[in-house]
Short mmCIF file of C-alpha atoms in Angstrom, two decimals:
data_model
loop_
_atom_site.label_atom_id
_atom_site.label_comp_id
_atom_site.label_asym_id
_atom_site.label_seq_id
_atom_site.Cartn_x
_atom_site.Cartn_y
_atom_site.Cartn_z
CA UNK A 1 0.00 0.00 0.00
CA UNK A 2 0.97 4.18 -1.22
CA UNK A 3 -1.53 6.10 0.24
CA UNK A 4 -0.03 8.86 -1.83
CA UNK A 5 -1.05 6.44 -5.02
CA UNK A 6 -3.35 4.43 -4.00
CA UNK A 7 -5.97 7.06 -2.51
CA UNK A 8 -7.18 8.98 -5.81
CA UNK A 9 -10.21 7.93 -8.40
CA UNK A 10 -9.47 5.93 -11.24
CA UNK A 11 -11.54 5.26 -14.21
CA UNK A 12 -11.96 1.71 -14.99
CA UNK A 13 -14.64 1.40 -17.54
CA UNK A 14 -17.13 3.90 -19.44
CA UNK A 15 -20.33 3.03 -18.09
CA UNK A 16 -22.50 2.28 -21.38
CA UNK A 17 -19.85 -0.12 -22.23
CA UNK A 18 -20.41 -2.18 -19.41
CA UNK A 19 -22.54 -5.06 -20.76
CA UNK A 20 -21.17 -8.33 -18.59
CA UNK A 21 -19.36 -8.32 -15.49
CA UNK A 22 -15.40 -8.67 -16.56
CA UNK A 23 -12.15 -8.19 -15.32
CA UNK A 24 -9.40 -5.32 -15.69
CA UNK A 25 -5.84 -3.80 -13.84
CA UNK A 26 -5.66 -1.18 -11.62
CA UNK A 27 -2.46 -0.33 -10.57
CA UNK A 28 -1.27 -3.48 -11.56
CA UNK A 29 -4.01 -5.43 -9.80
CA UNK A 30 -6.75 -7.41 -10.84
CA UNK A 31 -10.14 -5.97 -10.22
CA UNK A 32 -13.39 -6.82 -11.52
CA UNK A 33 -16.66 -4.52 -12.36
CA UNK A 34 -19.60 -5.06 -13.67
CA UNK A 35 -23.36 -3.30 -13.35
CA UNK A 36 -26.65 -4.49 -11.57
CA UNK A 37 -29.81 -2.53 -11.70
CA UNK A 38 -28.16 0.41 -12.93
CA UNK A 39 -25.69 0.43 -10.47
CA UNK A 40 -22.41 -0.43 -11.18
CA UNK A 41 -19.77 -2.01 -8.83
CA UNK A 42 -16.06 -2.84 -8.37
CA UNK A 43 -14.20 -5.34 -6.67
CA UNK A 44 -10.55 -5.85 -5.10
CA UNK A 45 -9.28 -9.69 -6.34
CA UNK A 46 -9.94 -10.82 -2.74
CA UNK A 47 -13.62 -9.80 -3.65
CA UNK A 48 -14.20 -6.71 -1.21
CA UNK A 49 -15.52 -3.80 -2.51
CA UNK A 50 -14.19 -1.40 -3.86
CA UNK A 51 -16.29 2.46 -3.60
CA UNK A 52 -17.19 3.88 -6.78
CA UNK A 53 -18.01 6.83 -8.64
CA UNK A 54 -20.47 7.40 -11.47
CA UNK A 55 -19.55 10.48 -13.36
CA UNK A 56 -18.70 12.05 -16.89
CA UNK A 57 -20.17 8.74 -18.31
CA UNK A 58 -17.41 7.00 -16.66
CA UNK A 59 -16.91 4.62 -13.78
CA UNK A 60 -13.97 5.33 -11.02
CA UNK A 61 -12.69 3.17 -8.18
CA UNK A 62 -9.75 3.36 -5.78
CA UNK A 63 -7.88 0.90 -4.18
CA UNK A 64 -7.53 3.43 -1.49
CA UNK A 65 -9.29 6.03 1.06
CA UNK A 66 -9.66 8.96 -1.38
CA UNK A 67 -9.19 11.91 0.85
CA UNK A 68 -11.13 14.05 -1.48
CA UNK A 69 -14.20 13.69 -3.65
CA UNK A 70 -13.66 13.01 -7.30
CA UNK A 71 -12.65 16.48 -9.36
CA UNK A 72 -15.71 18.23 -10.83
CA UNK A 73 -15.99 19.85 -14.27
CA UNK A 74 -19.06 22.56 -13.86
CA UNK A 75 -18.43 23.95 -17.18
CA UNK A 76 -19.67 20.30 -18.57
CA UNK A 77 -22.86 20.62 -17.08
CA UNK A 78 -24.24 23.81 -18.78
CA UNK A 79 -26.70 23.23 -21.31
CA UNK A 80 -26.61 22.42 -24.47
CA UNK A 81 -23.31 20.69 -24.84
CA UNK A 82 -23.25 17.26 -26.47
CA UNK A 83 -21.58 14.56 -24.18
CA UNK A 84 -18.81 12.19 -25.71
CA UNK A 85 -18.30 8.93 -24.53
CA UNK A 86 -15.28 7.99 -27.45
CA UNK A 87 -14.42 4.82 -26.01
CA UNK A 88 -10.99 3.38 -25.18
CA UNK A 89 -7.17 2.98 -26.21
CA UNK A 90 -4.83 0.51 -24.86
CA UNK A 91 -1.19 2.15 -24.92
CA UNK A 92 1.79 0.69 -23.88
CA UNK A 93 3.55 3.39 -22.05
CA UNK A 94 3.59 4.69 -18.68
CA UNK A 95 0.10 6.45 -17.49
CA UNK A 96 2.24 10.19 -16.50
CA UNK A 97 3.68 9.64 -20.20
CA UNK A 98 0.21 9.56 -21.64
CA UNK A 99 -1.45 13.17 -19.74
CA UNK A 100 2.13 14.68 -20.23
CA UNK A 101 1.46 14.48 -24.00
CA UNK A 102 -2.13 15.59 -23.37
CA UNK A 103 -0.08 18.68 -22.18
CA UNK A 104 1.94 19.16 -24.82
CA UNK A 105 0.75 21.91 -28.21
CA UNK A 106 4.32 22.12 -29.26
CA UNK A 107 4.12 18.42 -30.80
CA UNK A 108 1.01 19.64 -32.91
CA UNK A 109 2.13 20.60 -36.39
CA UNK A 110 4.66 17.43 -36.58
CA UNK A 111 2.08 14.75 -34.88
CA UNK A 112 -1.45 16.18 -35.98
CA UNK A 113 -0.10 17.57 -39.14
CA UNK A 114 -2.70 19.67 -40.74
CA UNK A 115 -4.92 19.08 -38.08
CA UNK A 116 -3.95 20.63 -34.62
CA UNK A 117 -1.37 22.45 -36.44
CA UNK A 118 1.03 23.00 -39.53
CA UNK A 119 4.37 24.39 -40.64
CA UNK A 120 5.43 27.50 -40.10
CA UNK A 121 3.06 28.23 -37.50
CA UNK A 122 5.20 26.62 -35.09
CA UNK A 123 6.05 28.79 -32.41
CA UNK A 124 4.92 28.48 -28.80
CA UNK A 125 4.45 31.91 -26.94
CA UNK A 126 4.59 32.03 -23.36
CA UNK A 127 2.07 31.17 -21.47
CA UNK A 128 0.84 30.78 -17.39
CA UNK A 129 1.02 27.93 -15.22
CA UNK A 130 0.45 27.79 -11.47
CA UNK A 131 0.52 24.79 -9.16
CA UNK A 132 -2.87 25.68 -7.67
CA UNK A 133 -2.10 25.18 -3.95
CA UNK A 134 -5.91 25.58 -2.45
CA UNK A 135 -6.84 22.88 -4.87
CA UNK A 136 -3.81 21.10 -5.39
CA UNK A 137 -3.97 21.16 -9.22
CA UNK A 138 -1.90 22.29 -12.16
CA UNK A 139 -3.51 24.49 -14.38
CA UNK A 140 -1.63 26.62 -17.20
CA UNK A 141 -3.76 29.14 -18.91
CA UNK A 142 -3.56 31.84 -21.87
CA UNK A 143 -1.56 28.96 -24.03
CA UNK A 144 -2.50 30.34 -27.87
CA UNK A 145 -1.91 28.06 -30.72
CA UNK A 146 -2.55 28.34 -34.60
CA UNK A 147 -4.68 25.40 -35.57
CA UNK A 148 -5.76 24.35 -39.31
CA UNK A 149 -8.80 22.24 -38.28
CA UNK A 150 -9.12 22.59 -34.45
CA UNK A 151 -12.02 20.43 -34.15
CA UNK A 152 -14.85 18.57 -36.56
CA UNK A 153 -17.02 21.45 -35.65
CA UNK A 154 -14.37 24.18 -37.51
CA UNK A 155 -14.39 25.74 -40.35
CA UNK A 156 -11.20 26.85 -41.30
CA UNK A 157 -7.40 27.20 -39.58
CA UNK A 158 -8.25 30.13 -36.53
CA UNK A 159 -5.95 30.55 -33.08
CA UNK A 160 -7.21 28.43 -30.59
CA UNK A 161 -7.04 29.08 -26.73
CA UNK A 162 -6.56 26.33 -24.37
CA UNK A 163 -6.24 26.03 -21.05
CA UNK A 164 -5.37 22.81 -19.31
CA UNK A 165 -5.83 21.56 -15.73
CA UNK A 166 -4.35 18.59 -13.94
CA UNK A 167 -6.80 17.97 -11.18
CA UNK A 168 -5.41 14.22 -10.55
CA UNK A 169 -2.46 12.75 -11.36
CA UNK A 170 -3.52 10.65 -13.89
CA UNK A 171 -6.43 12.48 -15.39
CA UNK A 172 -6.13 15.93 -17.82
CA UNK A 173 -8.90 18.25 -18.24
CA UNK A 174 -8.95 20.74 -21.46
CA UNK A 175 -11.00 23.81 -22.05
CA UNK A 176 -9.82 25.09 -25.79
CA UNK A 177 -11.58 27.85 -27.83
CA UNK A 178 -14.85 26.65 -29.51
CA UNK A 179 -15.50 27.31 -32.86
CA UNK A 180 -19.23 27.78 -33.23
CA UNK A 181 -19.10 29.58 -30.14
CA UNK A 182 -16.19 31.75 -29.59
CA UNK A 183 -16.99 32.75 -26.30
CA UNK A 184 -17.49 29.32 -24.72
CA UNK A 185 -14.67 26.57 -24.15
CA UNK A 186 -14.89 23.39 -25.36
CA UNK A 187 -14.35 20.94 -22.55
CA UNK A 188 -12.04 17.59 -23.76
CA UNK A 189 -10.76 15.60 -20.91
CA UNK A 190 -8.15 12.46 -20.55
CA UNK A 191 -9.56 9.96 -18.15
CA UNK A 192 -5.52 7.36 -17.78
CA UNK A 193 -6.55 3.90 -16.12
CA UNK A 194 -3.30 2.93 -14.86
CA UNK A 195 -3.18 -0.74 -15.58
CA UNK A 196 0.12 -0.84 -14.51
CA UNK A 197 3.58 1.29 -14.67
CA UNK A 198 4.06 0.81 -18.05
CA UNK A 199 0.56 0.18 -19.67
CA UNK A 200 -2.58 2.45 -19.63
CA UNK A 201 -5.80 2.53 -20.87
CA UNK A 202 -6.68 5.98 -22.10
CA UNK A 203 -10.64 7.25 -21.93
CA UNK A 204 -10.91 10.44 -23.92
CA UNK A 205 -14.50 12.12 -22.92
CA UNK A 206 -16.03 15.59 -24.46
CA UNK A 207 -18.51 17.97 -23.76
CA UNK A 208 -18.57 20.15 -26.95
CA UNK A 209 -20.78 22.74 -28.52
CA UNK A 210 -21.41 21.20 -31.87
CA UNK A 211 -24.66 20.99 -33.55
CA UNK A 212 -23.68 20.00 -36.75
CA UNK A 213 -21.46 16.70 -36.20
CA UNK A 214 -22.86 13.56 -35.51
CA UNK A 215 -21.67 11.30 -33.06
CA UNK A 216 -19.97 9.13 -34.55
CA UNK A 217 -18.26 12.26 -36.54
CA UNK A 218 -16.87 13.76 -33.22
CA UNK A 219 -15.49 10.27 -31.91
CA UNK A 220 -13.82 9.52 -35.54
CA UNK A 221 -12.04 12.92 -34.93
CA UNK A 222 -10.70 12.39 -30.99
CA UNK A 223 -9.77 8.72 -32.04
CA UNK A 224 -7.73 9.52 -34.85
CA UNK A 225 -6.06 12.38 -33.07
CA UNK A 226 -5.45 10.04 -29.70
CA UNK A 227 -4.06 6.70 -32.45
CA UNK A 228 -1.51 9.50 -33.98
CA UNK A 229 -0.22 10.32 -30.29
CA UNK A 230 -0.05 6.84 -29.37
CA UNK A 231 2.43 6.05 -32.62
CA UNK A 232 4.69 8.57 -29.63
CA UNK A 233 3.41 7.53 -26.90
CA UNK A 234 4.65 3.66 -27.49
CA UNK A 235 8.06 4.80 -28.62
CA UNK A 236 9.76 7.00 -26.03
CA UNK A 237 12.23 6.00 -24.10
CA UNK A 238 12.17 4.74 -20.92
CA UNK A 239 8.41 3.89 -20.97
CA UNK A 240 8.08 5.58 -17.24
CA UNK A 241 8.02 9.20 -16.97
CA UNK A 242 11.65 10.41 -15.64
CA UNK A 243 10.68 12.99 -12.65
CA UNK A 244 13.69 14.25 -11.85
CA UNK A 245 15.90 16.67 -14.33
CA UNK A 246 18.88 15.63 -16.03
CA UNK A 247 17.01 12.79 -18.36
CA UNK A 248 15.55 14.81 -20.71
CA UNK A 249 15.72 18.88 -21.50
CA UNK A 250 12.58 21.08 -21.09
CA UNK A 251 11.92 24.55 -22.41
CA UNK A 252 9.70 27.26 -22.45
CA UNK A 253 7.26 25.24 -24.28
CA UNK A 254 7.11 22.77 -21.79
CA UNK A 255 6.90 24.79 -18.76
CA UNK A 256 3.32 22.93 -18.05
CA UNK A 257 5.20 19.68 -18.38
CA UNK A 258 7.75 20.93 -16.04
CA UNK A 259 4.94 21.69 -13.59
CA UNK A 260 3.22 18.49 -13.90
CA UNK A 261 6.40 16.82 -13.13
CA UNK A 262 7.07 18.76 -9.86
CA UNK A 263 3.80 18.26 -8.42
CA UNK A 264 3.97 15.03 -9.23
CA UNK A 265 7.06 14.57 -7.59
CA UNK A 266 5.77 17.14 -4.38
CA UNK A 267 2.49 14.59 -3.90
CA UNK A 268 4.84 11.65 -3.97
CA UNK A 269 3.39 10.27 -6.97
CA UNK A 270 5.73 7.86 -8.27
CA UNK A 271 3.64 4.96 -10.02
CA UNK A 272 5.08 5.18 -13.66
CA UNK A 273 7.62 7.61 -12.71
CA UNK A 274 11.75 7.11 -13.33
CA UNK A 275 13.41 8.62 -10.23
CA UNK A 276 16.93 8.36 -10.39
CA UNK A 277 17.57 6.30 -7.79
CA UNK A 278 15.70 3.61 -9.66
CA UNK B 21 35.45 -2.42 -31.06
CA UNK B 22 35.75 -3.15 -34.26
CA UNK B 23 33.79 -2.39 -37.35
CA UNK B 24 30.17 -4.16 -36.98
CA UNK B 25 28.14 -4.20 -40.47
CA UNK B 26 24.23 -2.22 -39.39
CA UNK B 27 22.58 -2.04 -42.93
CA UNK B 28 23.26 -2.23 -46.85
CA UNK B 29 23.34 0.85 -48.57
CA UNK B 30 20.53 0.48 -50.78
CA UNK B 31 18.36 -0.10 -47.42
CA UNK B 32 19.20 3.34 -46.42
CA UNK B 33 18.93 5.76 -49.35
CA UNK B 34 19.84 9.32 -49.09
CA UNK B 35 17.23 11.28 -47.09
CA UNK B 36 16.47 8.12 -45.17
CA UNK B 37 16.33 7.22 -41.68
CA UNK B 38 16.14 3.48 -40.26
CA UNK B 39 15.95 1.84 -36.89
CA UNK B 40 18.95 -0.39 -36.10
CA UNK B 41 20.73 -2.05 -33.13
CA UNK B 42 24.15 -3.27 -31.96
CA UNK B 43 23.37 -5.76 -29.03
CA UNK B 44 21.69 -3.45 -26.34
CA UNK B 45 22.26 0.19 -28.25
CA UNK B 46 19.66 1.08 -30.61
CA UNK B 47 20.59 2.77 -33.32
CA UNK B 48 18.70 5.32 -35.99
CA UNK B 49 20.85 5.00 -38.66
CA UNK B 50 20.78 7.71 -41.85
CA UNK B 51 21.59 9.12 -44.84
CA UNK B 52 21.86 12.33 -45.77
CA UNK B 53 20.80 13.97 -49.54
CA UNK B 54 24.17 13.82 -50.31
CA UNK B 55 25.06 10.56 -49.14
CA UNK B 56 26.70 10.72 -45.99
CA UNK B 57 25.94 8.00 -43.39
CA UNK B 58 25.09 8.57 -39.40
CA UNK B 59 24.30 6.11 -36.74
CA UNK B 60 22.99 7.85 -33.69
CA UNK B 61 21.55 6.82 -30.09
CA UNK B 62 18.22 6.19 -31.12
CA UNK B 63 16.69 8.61 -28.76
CA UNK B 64 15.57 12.19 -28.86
CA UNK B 65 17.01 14.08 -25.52
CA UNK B 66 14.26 16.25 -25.28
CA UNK B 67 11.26 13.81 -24.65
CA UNK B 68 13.27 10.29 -25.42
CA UNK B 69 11.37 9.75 -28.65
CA UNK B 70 12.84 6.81 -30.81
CA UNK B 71 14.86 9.11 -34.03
CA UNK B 72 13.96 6.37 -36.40
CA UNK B 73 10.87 7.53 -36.43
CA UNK B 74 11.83 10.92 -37.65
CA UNK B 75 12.24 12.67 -40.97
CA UNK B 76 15.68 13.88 -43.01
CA UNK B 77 15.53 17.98 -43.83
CA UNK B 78 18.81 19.02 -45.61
CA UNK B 79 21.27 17.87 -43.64
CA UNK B 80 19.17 17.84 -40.16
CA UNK B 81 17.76 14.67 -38.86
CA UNK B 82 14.42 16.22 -36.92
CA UNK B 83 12.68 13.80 -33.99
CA UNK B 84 9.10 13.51 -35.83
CA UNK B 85 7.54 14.32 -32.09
CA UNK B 86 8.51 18.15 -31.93
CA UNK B 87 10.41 18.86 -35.25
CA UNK B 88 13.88 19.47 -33.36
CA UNK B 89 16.93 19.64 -36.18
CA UNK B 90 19.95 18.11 -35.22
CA UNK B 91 22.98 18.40 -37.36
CA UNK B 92 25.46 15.95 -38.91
CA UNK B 93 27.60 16.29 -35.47
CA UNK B 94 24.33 15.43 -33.15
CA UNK B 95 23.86 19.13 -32.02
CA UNK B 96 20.34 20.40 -32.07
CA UNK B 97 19.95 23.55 -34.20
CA UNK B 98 16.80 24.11 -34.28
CA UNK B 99 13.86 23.93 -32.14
CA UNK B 100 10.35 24.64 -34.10
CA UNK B 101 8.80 25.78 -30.73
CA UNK B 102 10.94 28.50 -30.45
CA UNK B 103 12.20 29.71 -33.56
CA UNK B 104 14.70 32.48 -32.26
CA UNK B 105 16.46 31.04 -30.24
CA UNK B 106 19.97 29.75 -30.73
CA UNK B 107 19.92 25.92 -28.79
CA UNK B 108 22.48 25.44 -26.56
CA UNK B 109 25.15 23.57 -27.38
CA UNK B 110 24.00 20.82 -24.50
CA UNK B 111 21.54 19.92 -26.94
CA UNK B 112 22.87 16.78 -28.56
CA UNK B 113 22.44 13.26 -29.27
CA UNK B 114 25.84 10.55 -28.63
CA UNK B 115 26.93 9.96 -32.04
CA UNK B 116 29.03 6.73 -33.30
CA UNK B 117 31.42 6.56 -35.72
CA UNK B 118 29.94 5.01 -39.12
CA UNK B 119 31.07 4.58 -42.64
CA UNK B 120 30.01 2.96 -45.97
CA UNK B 121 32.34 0.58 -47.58
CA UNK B 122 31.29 -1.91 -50.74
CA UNK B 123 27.60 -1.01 -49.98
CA UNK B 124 27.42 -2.06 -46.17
CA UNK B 125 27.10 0.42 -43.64
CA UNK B 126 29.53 -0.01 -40.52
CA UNK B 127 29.11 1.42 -37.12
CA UNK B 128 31.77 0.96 -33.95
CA UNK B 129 30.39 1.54 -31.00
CA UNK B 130 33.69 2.44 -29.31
CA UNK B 131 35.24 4.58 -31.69
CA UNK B 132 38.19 2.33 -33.89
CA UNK B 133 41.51 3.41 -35.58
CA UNK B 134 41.54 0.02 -37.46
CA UNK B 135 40.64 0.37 -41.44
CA UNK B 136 37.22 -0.71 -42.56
CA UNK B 137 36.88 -4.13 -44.13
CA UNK B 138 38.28 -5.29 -46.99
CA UNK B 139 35.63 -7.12 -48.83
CA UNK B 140 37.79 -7.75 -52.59
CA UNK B 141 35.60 -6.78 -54.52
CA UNK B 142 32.70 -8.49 -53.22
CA UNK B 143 28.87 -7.28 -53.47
CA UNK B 144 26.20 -6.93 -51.18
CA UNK B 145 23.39 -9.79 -51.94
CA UNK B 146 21.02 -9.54 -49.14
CA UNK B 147 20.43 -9.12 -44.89
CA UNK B 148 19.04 -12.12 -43.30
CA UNK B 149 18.04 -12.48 -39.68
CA UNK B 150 19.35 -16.07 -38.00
CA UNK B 151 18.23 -17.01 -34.32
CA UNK B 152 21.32 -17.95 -33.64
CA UNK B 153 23.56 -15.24 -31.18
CA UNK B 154 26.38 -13.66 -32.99
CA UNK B 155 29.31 -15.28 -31.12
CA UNK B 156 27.39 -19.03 -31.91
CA UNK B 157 27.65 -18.17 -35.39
CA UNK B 158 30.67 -17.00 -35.47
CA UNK B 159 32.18 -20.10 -33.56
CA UNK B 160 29.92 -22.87 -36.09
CA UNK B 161 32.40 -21.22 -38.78
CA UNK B 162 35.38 -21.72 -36.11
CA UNK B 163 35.87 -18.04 -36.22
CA UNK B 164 37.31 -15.37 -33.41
CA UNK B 165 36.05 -12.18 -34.45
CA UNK B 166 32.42 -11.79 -36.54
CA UNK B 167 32.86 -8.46 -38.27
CA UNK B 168 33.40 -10.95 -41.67
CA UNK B 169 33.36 -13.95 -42.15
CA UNK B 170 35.00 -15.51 -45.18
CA UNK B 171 33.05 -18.65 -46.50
CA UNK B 172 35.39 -19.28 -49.76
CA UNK B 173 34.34 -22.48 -50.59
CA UNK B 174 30.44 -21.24 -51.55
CA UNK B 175 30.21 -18.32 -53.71
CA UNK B 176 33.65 -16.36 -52.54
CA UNK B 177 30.78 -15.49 -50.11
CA UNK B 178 31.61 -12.64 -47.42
CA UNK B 179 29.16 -12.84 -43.98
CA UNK B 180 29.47 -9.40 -42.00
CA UNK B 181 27.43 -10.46 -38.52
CA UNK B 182 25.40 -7.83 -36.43
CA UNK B 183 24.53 -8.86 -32.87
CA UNK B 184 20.94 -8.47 -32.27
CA UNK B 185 19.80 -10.14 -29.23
CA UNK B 186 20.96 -13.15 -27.05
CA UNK B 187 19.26 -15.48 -29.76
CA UNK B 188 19.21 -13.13 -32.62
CA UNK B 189 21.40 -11.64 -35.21
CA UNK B 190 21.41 -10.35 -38.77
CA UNK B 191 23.76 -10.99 -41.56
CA UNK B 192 24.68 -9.32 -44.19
CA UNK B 193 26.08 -11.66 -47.10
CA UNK B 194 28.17 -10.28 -50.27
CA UNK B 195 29.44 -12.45 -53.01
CA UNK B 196 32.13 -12.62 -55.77
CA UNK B 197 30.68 -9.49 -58.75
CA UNK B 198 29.92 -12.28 -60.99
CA UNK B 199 27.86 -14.89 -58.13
CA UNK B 200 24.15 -15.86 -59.34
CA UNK B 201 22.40 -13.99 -56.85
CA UNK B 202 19.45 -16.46 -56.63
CA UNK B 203 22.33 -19.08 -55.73
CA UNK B 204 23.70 -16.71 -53.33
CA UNK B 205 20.30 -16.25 -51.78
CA UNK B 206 19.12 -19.66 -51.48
CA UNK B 207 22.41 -21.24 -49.83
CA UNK B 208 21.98 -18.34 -47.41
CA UNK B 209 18.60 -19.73 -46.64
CA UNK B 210 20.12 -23.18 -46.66
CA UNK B 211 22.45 -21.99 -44.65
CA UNK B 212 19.99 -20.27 -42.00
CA UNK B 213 18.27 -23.72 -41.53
CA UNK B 214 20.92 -25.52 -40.69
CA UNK B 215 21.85 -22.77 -38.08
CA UNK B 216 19.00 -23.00 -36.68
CA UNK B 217 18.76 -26.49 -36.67
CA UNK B 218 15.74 -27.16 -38.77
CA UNK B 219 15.40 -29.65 -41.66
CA UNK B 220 15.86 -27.76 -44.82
#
């Protein structure tokens, strides 16, 4: 037992793909889940149960004694948005690897070429990002990025705004600039099952202003944005995330990666980390 | 170390870039427009991605996960994200020494003041992987070293090894100029089977 890992929510399943009871990791343990009467429910591989969470069409658990409800995401619940269950990827790579590259616009034009982003428009201006100490999250705001197609919903190549927030350490939430409705944010969020140190399973989930798409549209576009990350994602090397400096070389651009790592490192968080004692 | 054979030419093409391996270092092994070979660490230092999987531009190798150019000596020169500023010269990626010679590419690991092989005249036929380990091979021909390995009575033919794994290696065959290269092939694969003990 890490109470430092083991007490925070983990998604284990989105709910309206839970058919017949089956089993999964967590952590690199086996659990099972399943759903009765609308209710769903987890258990620990000596069969006690585990407490779970219903929420953003997904299904969390913890091996632990969370210390703190699951995160919220208000902006999700205002009317009018369409909710986006898009289902799961398997990637073999360390869970902190996978929301680190949710983190990361400087990989746009060369990954999501033509999509996220596009020769020249390459630069990355600076932008905030605070380790939010009264809610113990990392958020990094007023990040600005030149996007050709910035979701299904756009209609042409605009700047998009994004903020991001890191409200547990294996989960990403996104608010970026949506086009239909400049004013609002699009919310897309990064739900990492840890399955174990070095293999995740990734739950992307949206709650986007888009009238036009259909569903299947809007999941097409997040899964072949999330399959060109994980053609990175399954070749960096080492597969755990190295915390401390030295290993690889950040810069400006990556200042939210930077903070992502220290927190992580501040909270004790080391499942899927490389410290270099190890 | 001595010479170790990584690649034929014609697998790596000018404004190509490969994965490859010596034992336990993995390699991204390239070419250059003009023809110049480079066998790198196969690892970006900025977020560890594999180079093989990135893209020749001029004479830059760039890591296809953030576009950052490294030049023919392994210093980064350019960083996409930040396109005024001058990288420091930290930025770089170890570099091993590598040459062409006869249409085989050579790497050594350690650095090496002995000449590149002599191969008389011989020409690359094909690579072939053998689950056999390097030194095993080397020692079913009765030989000491495995950068070549002369086979004169079949074909004049020339076998440059390259350690893979514990079970694994590749080997890169050449042959006399004027060899039938289907001949060539198929004693190779003769050859293979009886390495690795199965009935041919």
């Amino acid at each position: 037992m890490n109470a430092a890992i083991d007490n925070h929510w983990y998604p284990v399943a989105m709910i309206s793909g839970i058919d017949a009871p089956r089993e999964t990791l967590l952590l690199g343990k086996k659990i099972s889940l399943g759903r009765e009467d609308g209710t769903c429910w987890v258990l620990d591989a000596s069969g006690a149960e585990l407490p779970t969470v219903e929420r953003f069409g997904h299904l969390w658990t913890s091996p632990g004694q969370p210390n703190r409800d699951l995160f919220t995401i208000p902006e999700a619940d205002s009317p009018g948005r369409r909710l986006v269950d898009v289902g799961s990827v398997k990637v073999k790579c360390s869970p902190l690897r996978a929301v680190e590259n949710f983190l990361d616009i400087a990989h746009f034009p060369f990954v999501h070429t033509d999509i996220l982003g596009a020769e020249p428009h390459t630069e990355v201006d600076r932008y905030d990002v605070k380790i939010r100490e009264e809610v113990d999250e990392v958020w990094a705001t007023k990040v600005k990025f030149y996007q050709p197609q910035a979701a299904k919903s756009a209609a042409g190549g605009i700047t998009t705004e994004y903020m991001y927030r890191v409200p547990a350490p294996t989960c990403s939430v996104l608010y970026k600039t949506c086009p239909p409705r400049p004013g609002e944010w699009d919310v897309i969020t990064l739900f990492v099952q840890p399955l174990t140190e070095e293999w995740c399973e990734v739950w992307p989930w949206m709650a986007l202003y888009d009238d036009e798409s259909t569903m299947s549209e809007m999941v097409s576009f997040q899964q072949l944005i999330f399959m060109q990350d994980r053609s990175i994602l399954e070749n960096q090397l080492p597969r755990k995330l190295p915390l401390d400096p030295g290993m690889e070389v950040p810069t400006q651009a990556d200042m939210t990666s930077v903070a992502y790592r220290r927190w992580l490192k501040k909270i004790g968080y080391t499942y899927g980390a490389q410290l270099v004692a190890a | 170390m001595d010479w170790v054979a990584v690649g034929l030419k014609e697998d790596v093409p000018p404004g190509m870039v490969i994965p490859s391996r010596i034992s336990d270092t993995e390699l991204a092994l390239w070419c250059t427009p003009s023809g110049r070979y480079h066998a790198w660490s196969d690892r970006c230092p900025h977020r560890g991605m594999r180079l093989s999987h990135g893209f020749v531009r001029g004479d830059t190798l760039a890591c296809i996960y953030h576009g950052w150019q490294y030049n023919e000596a392994g210093s980064c020169e350019y960083i996409p994200a930040h396109p005024k500023l001058t990288p420091p010269d930290t930025i770089c990626v170890p570099t091993y020494a590598c040459a062409e010679a006869g249409g085989v590419i050579w790497v050594s690991l350690a650095g090496t003041d002995m000449p590149l092989p002599v191969l008389g005249g011989r020409v690359p036929i094909r690579s072939l992987q053998i689950s056999l380990s390097a030194p095993d091979l080397a020692a079913h021909f009765g030989a000491h070293s495995f950068t070549t390995i002369a086979v004169v009575s079949d074909h004049e033919a020339l076998l440059a090894v390259q350690p893979c794994t514990d079970r694994t290696c590749m080997v890169h065959a050449l042959a006399a100029p004027d060899a039938d290269r289907k001949v060539v092939s198929r004693w190779l694969e003769d050859l293979r089977a009886t390495l690795e003990g199965v009935p041919s």
